Amino acid sequence: QRQAQGLAQNRAQGGGPVGSMSQGGPPGVYTPAPAPIPFGATQGRSDEREREICRSAMYGAVSFQPRRPNRRTELNASQAALKHGRPQTIPADPLQPSTAEAAFFDRAKLHLSRKELAPDKPPGSRRHTPYTEFLKCLHLFGAGILNKEELLLLLRGLFMQGHAPKSGANAGGGASNPAVASDAQELLREFEEVMIGRGPYADQETTLKDKSKYGALSSREFDSTDTEKISPSYRTYPGDYPHNLFFSHSGQTENDASVLNTKTICAPRDKAAKQKGINSPEDYDGVRVRRNAYEETMFRIEDERFEVDMAIERNVMAMRQVEPIAEECTQIRENEEKDGQPIGRMHYKLRTRTLNCAQLNAIARLYGDSGDEVLQHLMRHPIAVLPIVYQRLREKDAEWRKAKAELSKRWKTLTEANYEGSLDMQCYFKKKEVESIFSASEMLEECKDAEEFADEPDKLRSSSVTKPFLPQFFLSEPEDKHLLFQPHLRLPFNNDMAHKDAMDCIILQSLNGPSLHSSDRERAARIWSEFMAPWFKFPAHWLLKESRESVKPDKNSTIVRFAAGQSVRTAFGDGKILSVIEGNPAASLRYKVRLPFGVAYVRPSGIMHGLSSKDQTGFVRSGDKMETMDVPRESNAKKLAQSCELLFATEHMYVFMRFYCLLVSILSDTRDHVHQLEKRLGGKKFNYAGIVASLHQLISRDIESKAYESYCRKATKEKVHQL
């Protein structure tokens, strides 16, 4: 009306219409007033244009209202991330009540609005009603001022009486109306169910549950002594199990409780029996089941592939959701710059449930420790942060896909190397059987209880894997050559077995084991040359290399010094020492030896061991020298057969001989098995020499045990456990 009056007055005075006349236009044409120019803008913009911008936003809400300045106590993004942690959604969803809670509050409001609970006089304020008092009590409980018992005490009086007087002519409430009292009791019972797990003391209730006897135990760890066995797989709960603590659920009706199992528990069929493998689903525990090294590698590859795929898919999911929002933010910002508007005048806020927790976690993962702070910035300034986040998501997607392509090559190599071994589940258990049955303690027990095992062979621990290598026990030997010293334990052994391979492995192990002094190595070499070689009839050239490398030529460092007149076996044949040439202390020790083809000067490393003398003269060791000793010989004395060797030794020597026999037997059995495979499969080479070479590399620590096992599996799958 004022605009019309002003226009009429202007026309009466002979002026033109309100506005401005366009240049060059006809007189009297009306032009609207220009739009106001905001502070910091280069040009104005109409209200209709701004409303159009607000309507065009699909994923957020646009506003041009002035921004409220930050309060002095308001936290910045870094402080908010440190205090509140990672948001679940952006923007945050309001807390929604459950169906039971909403129904309870509706019934409580209806009950507190009854006229029986109203005061007899009108209140001073319309807000002073029983329902507002009810909300105040809940607020005090949520603030931690009241505990649960105090809250129930206040609400009992409020539901029963409200604001009505308890006595007098206008008395009301539950004191005079049984129906109100009954409804109040029903509301209190429902309120106690709603309060389960609620309030500031809910964490204390959860902690009380976790700290109880059964709070940290899984069902398979329950004590079943006082339980009743209902079926082969089900038992009742223990008698002291707190059902009220663990089976209290809000909103559970009688029909729900009738179909839920709260009396029996699934338990293993026999928890006391320690059996290998898995006999029933109740016995299975994926964490504790032992896997072999190949299966563990396959599981690790699968875990790595799963984690990489999940990281890429989560990133793609977040990128797919952020892309249209980032495009919208970029378009709005560009339009603002074209319109000449200042930065910060427009406010952009994301709509509800635009980004969920999975997408927010994917975004936070890109920035590591600063992820929560970035999400706080995203919550406050989405129009500036979202385009940057989207670009980062694209970069990470390309980076992770490139890394996956590189990892796939390694995964393929490891899968090819470990797939076949992962299928051999019995190899691990067979190997453990061999290790347990052929331990040093078991061997000593077999030696002590040899007569008992001879009477009752079933008491001896054995299996199909170890049976070929177990000794035989007996009480008598029919052959006359064994009657001088009656044996009770016998091992299958002959000179055609793989002695050379076993000897090379043991020597190599001694060199690659704990560091040895040069004298210790020479002593170990003398065991081979003086004991093992004559006992098992080893050729002299087997030991020549080790003897040359371990024995020092100077006389001060020589461990064994032979005497003149002693018969010895050298690397060049059997002979007799004529004299010992010592020379000065720094000179090398040499022996003058008569050989079948002449006289030779031999160094100590060239002499393997001594030979028995045929005359009455014997040689014994005194310190580090060999001395002569007259040995009386009786013509009518009972003698040991020439084909037999007799040794008196300690338990350590017995264990060493047993282990040596086991090693030789395993290598010989493998060699025979490989040769049989070659004959059976038409000359295909399985390369027993390659197995021994790989074993040498394993002892020298040039390869890992898994690589050695893989090579053995390629050569022969049946003998992997013993190799």
mmCIF file of C-alpha atoms in Angstrom, residues 282-624:
data_model
loop_
_atom_site.group_PDB
_atom_site.id
_atom_site.type_symbol
_atom_site.label_atom_id
_atom_site.label_comp_id
_atom_site.label_asym_id
_atom_site.label_seq_id
_atom_site.Cartn_x
_atom_site.Cartn_y
_atom_site.Cartn_z
ATOM 1 C CA GLU A 282 32.230 -79.212 19.166
ATOM 2 C CA ASP A 283 35.951 -80.017 19.342
ATOM 3 C CA TYR A 284 36.887 -77.622 16.569
ATOM 4 C CA ASP A 285 38.695 -74.434 17.476
ATOM 5 C CA GLY A 286 40.097 -72.690 14.397
ATOM 6 C CA VAL A 287 42.584 -70.641 16.408
ATOM 7 C CA ARG A 288 44.174 -73.557 18.238
ATOM 8 C CA VAL A 289 44.232 -76.165 15.476
ATOM 9 C CA ARG A 290 47.857 -76.782 14.520
ATOM 10 C CA ARG A 291 48.677 -76.281 10.850
ATOM 11 C CA ASN A 292 51.834 -77.153 9.002
ATOM 12 C CA ALA A 293 54.098 -74.432 7.667
ATOM 13 C CA TYR A 294 52.642 -74.660 4.161
ATOM 14 C CA GLU A 295 49.067 -74.287 5.348
ATOM 15 C CA GLU A 296 50.041 -71.345 7.535
ATOM 16 C CA THR A 297 51.597 -69.680 4.497
ATOM 17 C CA MET A 298 48.459 -70.316 2.451
ATOM 18 C CA PHE A 299 46.300 -68.840 5.208
ATOM 19 C CA ARG A 300 48.607 -65.827 5.435
ATOM 20 C CA ILE A 301 48.347 -65.304 1.663
ATOM 21 C CA GLU A 302 44.576 -65.559 1.856
ATOM 22 C CA ASP A 303 44.466 -63.075 4.743
ATOM 23 C CA GLU A 304 46.664 -60.612 2.879
ATOM 24 C CA ARG A 305 44.580 -60.945 -0.289
ATOM 25 C CA PHE A 306 41.367 -60.483 1.681
ATOM 26 C CA GLU A 307 42.679 -57.384 3.462
ATOM 27 C CA VAL A 308 43.892 -55.826 0.211
ATOM 28 C CA ASP A 309 40.613 -56.576 -1.589
ATOM 29 C CA MET A 310 38.582 -55.219 1.311
ATOM 30 C CA ALA A 311 40.680 -52.044 1.471
ATOM 31 C CA ILE A 312 40.206 -51.467 -2.259
ATOM 32 C CA GLU A 313 36.467 -52.217 -2.135
ATOM 33 C CA ARG A 314 35.920 -49.965 0.877
ATOM 34 C CA ASN A 315 37.808 -47.213 -0.896
ATOM 35 C CA VAL A 316 35.757 -47.711 -4.076
ATOM 36 C CA MET A 317 32.514 -47.695 -2.087
ATOM 37 C CA ALA A 318 33.458 -44.409 -0.397
ATOM 38 C CA MET A 319 34.616 -42.940 -3.696
ATOM 39 C CA ARG A 320 31.335 -43.920 -5.364
ATOM 40 C CA GLN A 321 29.353 -42.206 -2.613
ATOM 41 C CA VAL A 322 31.537 -39.095 -2.373
ATOM 42 C CA GLU A 323 31.855 -38.484 -6.129
ATOM 43 C CA PRO A 324 28.400 -36.892 -6.798
ATOM 44 C CA ILE A 325 28.580 -34.888 -3.568
ATOM 45 C CA ALA A 326 32.051 -33.593 -4.436
ATOM 46 C CA GLU A 327 30.860 -32.675 -7.942
ATOM 47 C CA GLU A 328 27.923 -30.797 -6.454
ATOM 48 C CA CYS A 329 30.197 -28.923 -4.017
ATOM 49 C CA THR A 330 32.593 -28.016 -6.829
ATOM 50 C CA GLN A 331 29.743 -26.814 -9.055
ATOM 51 C CA ILE A 332 28.269 -24.660 -6.294
ATOM 52 C CA ARG A 333 31.641 -23.110 -5.500
ATOM 53 C CA GLU A 334 32.300 -22.336 -9.167
ATOM 54 C CA ASN A 335 28.862 -20.724 -9.488
ATOM 55 C CA GLU A 336 29.552 -18.628 -6.414
ATOM 56 C CA GLU A 337 32.818 -17.404 -7.933
ATOM 57 C CA LYS A 338 31.084 -16.594 -11.227
ATOM 58 C CA ASP A 339 28.420 -14.631 -9.384
ATOM 59 C CA GLY A 340 31.138 -12.660 -7.583
ATOM 60 C CA GLN A 341 30.048 -13.746 -4.109
ATOM 61 C CA PRO A 342 32.496 -13.759 -1.159
ATOM 62 C CA ILE A 343 33.919 -16.965 0.273
ATOM 63 C CA GLY A 344 32.046 -18.089 3.357
ATOM 64 C CA ARG A 345 28.745 -16.342 2.765
ATOM 65 C CA MET A 346 27.080 -19.524 1.616
ATOM 66 C CA HIS A 347 26.692 -22.401 4.100
ATOM 67 C CA TYR A 348 26.487 -25.997 2.854
ATOM 68 C CA LYS A 349 25.371 -28.763 5.204
ATOM 69 C CA LEU A 350 25.042 -32.427 4.247
ATOM 70 C CA ARG A 351 21.688 -34.077 4.548
ATOM 71 C CA THR A 352 20.914 -36.850 7.027
ATOM 72 C CA ARG A 353 22.548 -40.246 6.353
ATOM 73 C CA THR A 354 24.612 -38.940 3.465
ATOM 74 C CA LEU A 355 27.786 -40.733 4.685
ATOM 75 C CA ASN A 356 27.584 -43.808 6.915
ATOM 76 C CA CYS A 357 30.183 -45.333 9.222
ATOM 77 C CA ALA A 358 31.728 -47.633 6.562
ATOM 78 C CA GLN A 359 32.419 -44.722 4.242
ATOM 79 C CA LEU A 360 33.718 -42.539 7.084
ATOM 80 C CA ASN A 361 36.094 -45.298 8.205
ATOM 81 C CA ALA A 362 37.398 -45.622 4.647
ATOM 82 C CA ILE A 363 38.047 -41.865 4.525
ATOM 83 C CA ALA A 364 39.716 -41.816 7.943
ATOM 84 C CA ARG A 365 41.974 -44.709 6.938
ATOM 85 C CA LEU A 366 43.481 -42.573 4.169
ATOM 86 C CA TYR A 367 44.865 -40.061 6.659
ATOM 87 C CA GLY A 368 46.111 -42.423 9.363
ATOM 88 C CA ASP A 369 46.355 -40.826 12.806
ATOM 89 C CA SER A 370 44.812 -37.593 11.522
ATOM 90 C CA GLY A 371 41.717 -39.357 10.174
ATOM 91 C CA ASP A 372 39.403 -38.308 13.018
ATOM 92 C CA GLU A 373 40.486 -34.694 12.681
ATOM 93 C CA VAL A 374 39.811 -34.776 8.923
ATOM 94 C CA LEU A 375 36.314 -36.103 9.601
ATOM 95 C CA GLN A 376 35.680 -33.245 12.006
ATOM 96 C CA HIS A 377 36.689 -30.779 9.273
ATOM 97 C CA LEU A 378 34.433 -32.666 6.853
ATOM 98 C CA MET A 379 31.536 -32.355 9.275
ATOM 99 C CA ARG A 380 32.057 -28.600 9.682
ATOM 100 C CA HIS A 381 33.086 -27.534 6.153
ATOM 101 C CA PRO A 382 31.950 -30.208 3.667
ATOM 102 C CA ILE A 383 31.972 -27.872 0.654
ATOM 103 C CA ALA A 384 35.720 -27.252 1.048
ATOM 104 C CA VAL A 385 36.833 -30.686 2.298
ATOM 105 C CA LEU A 386 34.841 -33.104 0.121
ATOM 106 C CA PRO A 387 36.582 -32.287 -3.226
ATOM 107 C CA ILE A 388 39.987 -32.778 -1.563
ATOM 108 C CA VAL A 389 38.876 -36.058 -0.005
ATOM 109 C CA TYR A 390 37.528 -37.311 -3.336
ATOM 110 C CA GLN A 391 40.839 -36.570 -5.062
ATOM 111 C CA ARG A 392 42.657 -38.429 -2.295
ATOM 112 C CA LEU A 393 40.338 -41.422 -2.717
ATOM 113 C CA ARG A 394 41.105 -41.572 -6.442
ATOM 114 C CA GLU A 395 44.854 -41.417 -5.826
ATOM 115 C CA LYS A 396 44.690 -44.186 -3.237
ATOM 116 C CA ASP A 397 42.573 -46.344 -5.513
ATOM 117 C CA ALA A 398 45.201 -46.190 -8.258
ATOM 118 C CA GLU A 399 48.025 -46.715 -5.750
ATOM 119 C CA TRP A 400 46.436 -49.748 -4.091
ATOM 120 C CA ARG A 401 45.504 -51.395 -7.376
ATOM 121 C CA LYS A 402 49.099 -51.051 -8.525
ATOM 122 C CA ALA A 403 50.316 -52.517 -5.234
ATOM 123 C CA LYS A 404 47.847 -55.403 -5.602
ATOM 124 C CA ALA A 405 49.220 -56.188 -9.071
ATOM 125 C CA GLU A 406 52.742 -56.383 -7.619
ATOM 126 C CA LEU A 407 51.607 -58.458 -4.656
ATOM 127 C CA SER A 408 49.728 -60.862 -6.931
ATOM 128 C CA LYS A 409 53.027 -61.986 -8.452
ATOM 129 C CA ARG A 410 54.412 -62.842 -5.005
ATOM 130 C CA TRP A 411 51.153 -64.516 -3.993
ATOM 131 C CA LYS A 412 51.212 -66.644 -7.128
ATOM 132 C CA THR A 413 54.786 -67.755 -6.472
ATOM 133 C CA LEU A 414 54.070 -68.598 -2.835
ATOM 134 C CA THR A 415 50.863 -70.414 -3.736
ATOM 135 C CA GLU A 416 52.626 -72.600 -6.273
ATOM 136 C CA ALA A 417 55.368 -73.377 -3.735
ATOM 137 C CA ASN A 418 53.050 -74.137 -0.796
ATOM 138 C CA TYR A 419 49.849 -75.507 -2.298
ATOM 139 C CA GLU A 420 50.940 -79.117 -2.527
ATOM 140 C CA GLY A 421 52.499 -79.086 0.932
ATOM 141 C CA SER A 422 49.359 -77.631 2.495
ATOM 142 C CA LEU A 423 47.412 -80.724 1.420
ATOM 143 C CA ASP A 424 49.840 -83.059 3.244
ATOM 144 C CA MET A 425 48.236 -82.896 6.694
ATOM 145 C CA GLN A 426 49.714 -86.187 7.915
ATOM 146 C CA CYS A 427 53.341 -85.154 7.403
ATOM 147 C CA TYR A 428 53.371 -82.989 10.528
ATOM 148 C CA PHE A 429 51.958 -85.716 12.793
ATOM 149 C CA LYS A 430 54.217 -88.413 11.322
ATOM 150 C CA LYS A 431 57.258 -86.227 11.850
ATOM 151 C CA LYS A 432 56.258 -85.638 15.481
ATOM 152 C CA GLU A 433 55.910 -89.391 15.966
ATOM 153 C CA VAL A 434 59.423 -89.966 14.657
ATOM 154 C CA GLU A 435 60.821 -87.215 16.889
ATOM 155 C CA SER A 436 59.074 -88.447 20.040
ATOM 156 C CA ILE A 437 59.772 -92.178 19.610
ATOM 157 C CA PHE A 438 63.423 -91.683 18.662
ATOM 158 C CA SER A 439 64.298 -89.167 21.354
ATOM 159 C CA ALA A 440 67.367 -89.694 23.545
ATOM 160 C CA SER A 441 65.272 -90.418 26.645
ATOM 161 C CA GLU A 442 63.215 -93.042 24.801
ATOM 162 C CA MET A 443 66.370 -94.732 23.540
ATOM 163 C CA LEU A 444 67.791 -94.924 27.061
ATOM 164 C CA GLU A 445 64.534 -96.411 28.349
ATOM 165 C CA GLU A 446 64.660 -99.032 25.607
ATOM 166 C CA CYS A 447 68.186 -99.942 26.663
ATOM 167 C CA LYS A 448 67.258 -100.239 30.355
ATOM 168 C CA ASP A 449 64.045 -102.204 29.727
ATOM 169 C CA ALA A 450 65.338 -104.385 26.885
ATOM 170 C CA GLU A 451 64.479 -107.650 28.676
ATOM 171 C CA GLU A 452 60.951 -106.425 29.432
ATOM 172 C CA PHE A 453 60.403 -105.452 25.791
ATOM 173 C CA ALA A 454 61.707 -108.853 24.730
ATOM 174 C CA ASP A 455 59.066 -110.590 26.915
ATOM 175 C CA GLU A 456 56.259 -108.152 26.019
ATOM 176 C CA PRO A 457 56.891 -106.507 22.623
ATOM 177 C CA ASP A 458 53.501 -104.732 22.750
ATOM 178 C CA LYS A 459 54.795 -102.348 25.419
ATOM 179 C CA LEU A 460 57.232 -100.813 22.934
ATOM 180 C CA ARG A 461 56.003 -97.544 21.429
ATOM 181 C CA SER A 462 55.680 -97.956 17.690
ATOM 182 C CA SER A 463 53.651 -96.946 14.682
ATOM 183 C CA SER A 464 53.534 -97.697 10.998
ATOM 184 C CA VAL A 465 55.920 -94.795 10.401
ATOM 185 C CA THR A 466 58.639 -95.814 12.884
ATOM 186 C CA LYS A 467 58.291 -99.594 12.711
ATOM 187 C CA PRO A 468 60.962 -100.121 10.000
ATOM 188 C CA PHE A 469 63.589 -98.354 12.138
ATOM 189 C CA LEU A 470 62.809 -99.825 15.575
ATOM 190 C CA PRO A 471 65.241 -102.294 17.147
ATOM 191 C CA GLN A 472 64.479 -105.936 17.809
ATOM 192 C CA PHE A 473 64.525 -107.238 21.392
ATOM 193 C CA PHE A 474 65.259 -110.865 22.356
ATOM 194 C CA LEU A 475 66.539 -112.899 25.311
ATOM 195 C CA SER A 476 68.786 -115.436 23.563
ATOM 196 C CA GLU A 477 70.850 -115.587 20.406
ATOM 197 C CA PRO A 478 71.291 -118.935 18.625
ATOM 198 C CA GLU A 479 74.575 -118.014 16.941
ATOM 199 C CA ASP A 480 77.711 -119.121 18.827
ATOM 200 C CA LYS A 481 79.709 -116.008 17.951
ATOM 201 C CA HIS A 482 77.383 -113.858 20.095
ATOM 202 C CA LEU A 483 77.470 -116.055 23.200
ATOM 203 C CA LEU A 484 80.465 -114.310 24.845
ATOM 204 C CA PHE A 485 78.424 -111.173 25.497
ATOM 205 C CA GLN A 486 74.723 -111.882 25.092
ATOM 206 C CA PRO A 487 72.959 -108.904 23.359
ATOM 207 C CA HIS A 488 69.315 -107.996 23.967
ATOM 208 C CA LEU A 489 68.863 -105.337 21.269
ATOM 209 C CA ARG A 490 69.511 -105.681 17.564
ATOM 210 C CA LEU A 491 69.388 -103.162 14.715
ATOM 211 C CA PRO A 492 69.405 -104.015 10.990
ATOM 212 C CA PHE A 493 72.689 -102.769 9.601
ATOM 213 C CA ASN A 494 75.190 -103.534 6.821
ATOM 214 C CA ASN A 495 78.076 -101.900 5.035
ATOM 215 C CA ASP A 496 76.086 -101.268 1.864
ATOM 216 C CA MET A 497 73.958 -98.631 3.558
ATOM 217 C CA ALA A 498 74.400 -94.857 3.092
ATOM 218 C CA HIS A 499 77.319 -94.448 5.528
ATOM 219 C CA LYS A 500 79.137 -91.916 3.367
ATOM 220 C CA ASP A 501 76.108 -89.591 3.147
ATOM 221 C CA ALA A 502 75.450 -89.842 6.876
ATOM 222 C CA MET A 503 79.097 -89.178 7.726
ATOM 223 C CA ASP A 504 79.230 -86.100 5.469
ATOM 224 C CA CYS A 505 76.048 -84.717 7.072
ATOM 225 C CA ILE A 506 77.343 -85.180 10.624
ATOM 226 C CA ILE A 507 80.723 -83.606 9.817
ATOM 227 C CA LEU A 508 78.982 -80.682 8.124
ATOM 228 C CA GLN A 509 76.675 -80.257 11.111
ATOM 229 C CA SER A 510 79.641 -80.148 13.500
ATOM 230 C CA LEU A 511 81.220 -77.409 11.374
ATOM 231 C CA ASN A 512 78.035 -75.311 11.180
ATOM 232 C CA GLY A 513 76.979 -75.838 14.777
ATOM 233 C CA PRO A 514 78.462 -74.073 17.803
ATOM 234 C CA SER A 515 81.884 -72.594 17.140
ATOM 235 C CA LEU A 516 84.620 -75.189 17.722
ATOM 236 C CA HIS A 517 88.254 -74.691 18.543
ATOM 237 C CA SER A 518 90.730 -76.197 16.115
ATOM 238 C CA SER A 519 91.692 -78.836 18.684
ATOM 239 C CA ASP A 520 88.013 -79.748 19.197
ATOM 240 C CA ARG A 521 87.601 -80.257 15.473
ATOM 241 C CA GLU A 522 90.644 -82.488 15.380
ATOM 242 C CA ARG A 523 89.286 -84.536 18.275
ATOM 243 C CA ALA A 524 85.993 -84.961 16.430
ATOM 244 C CA ALA A 525 87.886 -86.022 13.311
ATOM 245 C CA ARG A 526 89.849 -88.587 15.323
ATOM 246 C CA ILE A 527 86.560 -90.144 16.460
ATOM 247 C CA TRP A 528 85.743 -90.811 12.816
ATOM 248 C CA SER A 529 89.193 -92.062 11.870
ATOM 249 C CA GLU A 530 90.009 -94.091 15.011
ATOM 250 C CA PHE A 531 86.596 -95.472 15.959
ATOM 251 C CA MET A 532 83.974 -95.199 13.234
ATOM 252 C CA ALA A 533 86.243 -96.169 10.348
ATOM 253 C CA PRO A 534 87.567 -99.438 11.830
ATOM 254 C CA TRP A 535 84.206 -100.293 13.407
ATOM 255 C CA PHE A 536 82.201 -99.949 10.191
ATOM 256 C CA LYS A 537 85.100 -100.691 7.817
ATOM 257 C CA PHE A 538 85.063 -97.273 6.115
ATOM 258 C CA PRO A 539 87.469 -96.758 3.208
ATOM 259 C CA ALA A 540 90.370 -94.488 4.098
ATOM 260 C CA HIS A 541 89.700 -91.982 1.313
ATOM 261 C CA TRP A 542 86.323 -91.078 2.894
ATOM 262 C CA LEU A 543 88.103 -89.442 5.812
ATOM 263 C CA LEU A 544 91.156 -88.064 4.032
ATOM 264 C CA LYS A 545 89.711 -84.581 3.309
ATOM 265 C CA GLU A 546 88.458 -83.991 6.855
ATOM 266 C CA SER A 547 91.732 -85.298 8.279
ATOM 267 C CA ARG A 548 93.781 -82.913 6.145
ATOM 268 C CA GLU A 549 91.657 -79.906 7.140
ATOM 269 C CA SER A 550 91.469 -80.664 10.873
ATOM 270 C CA VAL A 551 94.859 -82.170 11.807
ATOM 271 C CA LYS A 552 97.720 -79.679 12.219
ATOM 272 C CA PRO A 553 101.213 -80.740 11.104
ATOM 273 C CA ASP A 554 103.259 -79.282 14.011
ATOM 274 C CA LYS A 555 103.946 -81.681 16.827
ATOM 275 C CA ASN A 556 102.740 -79.350 19.588
ATOM 276 C CA SER A 557 99.199 -79.264 18.179
ATOM 277 C CA THR A 558 98.921 -82.942 17.275
ATOM 278 C CA ILE A 559 96.252 -84.756 19.291
ATOM 279 C CA VAL A 560 97.387 -88.335 18.585
ATOM 280 C CA ARG A 561 100.999 -89.477 18.229
ATOM 281 C CA PHE A 562 101.623 -93.011 17.050
ATOM 282 C CA ALA A 563 104.633 -95.062 18.235
ATOM 283 C CA ALA A 564 107.394 -96.731 16.264
ATOM 284 C CA GLY A 565 106.683 -100.347 15.433
ATOM 285 C CA GLN A 566 102.900 -99.815 15.368
ATOM 286 C CA SER A 567 100.860 -101.089 12.438
ATOM 287 C CA VAL A 568 98.685 -98.364 10.961
ATOM 288 C CA ARG A 569 96.323 -97.731 8.093
ATOM 289 C CA THR A 570 97.246 -94.760 5.960
ATOM 290 C CA ALA A 571 95.657 -93.049 2.998
ATOM 291 C CA PHE A 572 98.088 -95.002 0.810
ATOM 292 C CA GLY A 573 97.580 -98.459 2.340
ATOM 293 C CA ASP A 574 98.447 -100.460 5.437
ATOM 294 C CA GLY A 575 101.974 -100.228 6.787
ATOM 295 C CA LYS A 576 104.231 -100.229 9.833
ATOM 296 C CA ILE A 577 105.808 -97.160 11.430
ATOM 297 C CA LEU A 578 109.588 -97.428 11.366
ATOM 298 C CA SER A 579 110.351 -94.187 13.194
ATOM 299 C CA VAL A 580 108.901 -90.864 14.325
ATOM 300 C CA ILE A 581 110.595 -87.747 12.929
ATOM 301 C CA GLU A 582 109.915 -84.816 15.261
ATOM 302 C CA GLY A 583 112.602 -82.205 14.450
ATOM 303 C CA ASN A 584 112.434 -78.814 16.174
ATOM 304 C CA PRO A 585 109.237 -77.609 17.910
ATOM 305 C CA ALA A 586 108.194 -75.494 14.918
ATOM 306 C CA ALA A 587 108.784 -78.260 12.382
ATOM 307 C CA SER A 588 106.036 -80.575 11.206
ATOM 308 C CA LEU A 589 105.714 -84.069 12.643
ATOM 309 C CA ARG A 590 106.241 -86.923 10.200
ATOM 310 C CA TYR A 591 106.228 -90.699 10.301
ATOM 311 C CA LYS A 592 108.528 -93.039 8.415
ATOM 312 C CA VAL A 593 106.215 -95.844 7.306
ATOM 313 C CA ARG A 594 106.957 -99.058 5.450
ATOM 314 C CA LEU A 595 104.238 -99.596 2.847
ATOM 315 C CA PRO A 596 103.754 -102.572 0.518
ATOM 316 C CA PHE A 597 105.344 -100.636 -2.338
ATOM 317 C CA GLY A 598 108.179 -98.968 -0.375
ATOM 318 C CA VAL A 599 109.045 -96.546 2.420
ATOM 319 C CA ALA A 600 107.149 -93.244 2.710
ATOM 320 C CA TYR A 601 107.238 -90.169 4.933
ATOM 321 C CA VAL A 602 103.669 -89.537 6.009
ATOM 322 C CA ARG A 603 102.211 -86.572 7.882
ATOM 323 C CA PRO A 604 99.799 -87.137 10.827
ATOM 324 C CA SER A 605 96.806 -86.289 8.634
ATOM 325 C CA GLY A 606 97.669 -89.197 6.322
ATOM 326 C CA ILE A 607 97.387 -91.839 9.064
ATOM 327 C CA MET A 608 93.821 -92.926 9.742
ATOM 328 C CA HIS A 609 94.057 -95.346 12.661
ATOM 329 C CA GLY A 610 96.097 -98.127 14.173
ATOM 330 C CA LEU A 611 95.782 -101.828 13.411
ATOM 331 C CA SER A 612 95.828 -104.742 15.811
ATOM 332 C CA SER A 613 99.211 -106.407 16.220
ATOM 333 C CA LYS A 614 99.685 -110.091 15.515
ATOM 334 C CA ASP A 615 102.538 -110.577 18.021
ATOM 335 C CA GLN A 616 102.555 -110.301 21.825
ATOM 336 C CA THR A 617 103.099 -106.535 21.704
ATOM 337 C CA GLY A 618 100.128 -104.236 22.144
ATOM 338 C CA PHE A 619 99.821 -100.461 22.043
ATOM 339 C CA VAL A 620 97.863 -98.344 24.499
ATOM 340 C CA ARG A 621 97.410 -94.581 24.687
ATOM 341 C CA SER A 622 99.085 -92.715 27.511
ATOM 342 C CA GLY A 623 98.102 -89.083 27.317
ATOM 343 C CA ASP A 624 98.651 -88.098 23.700
#
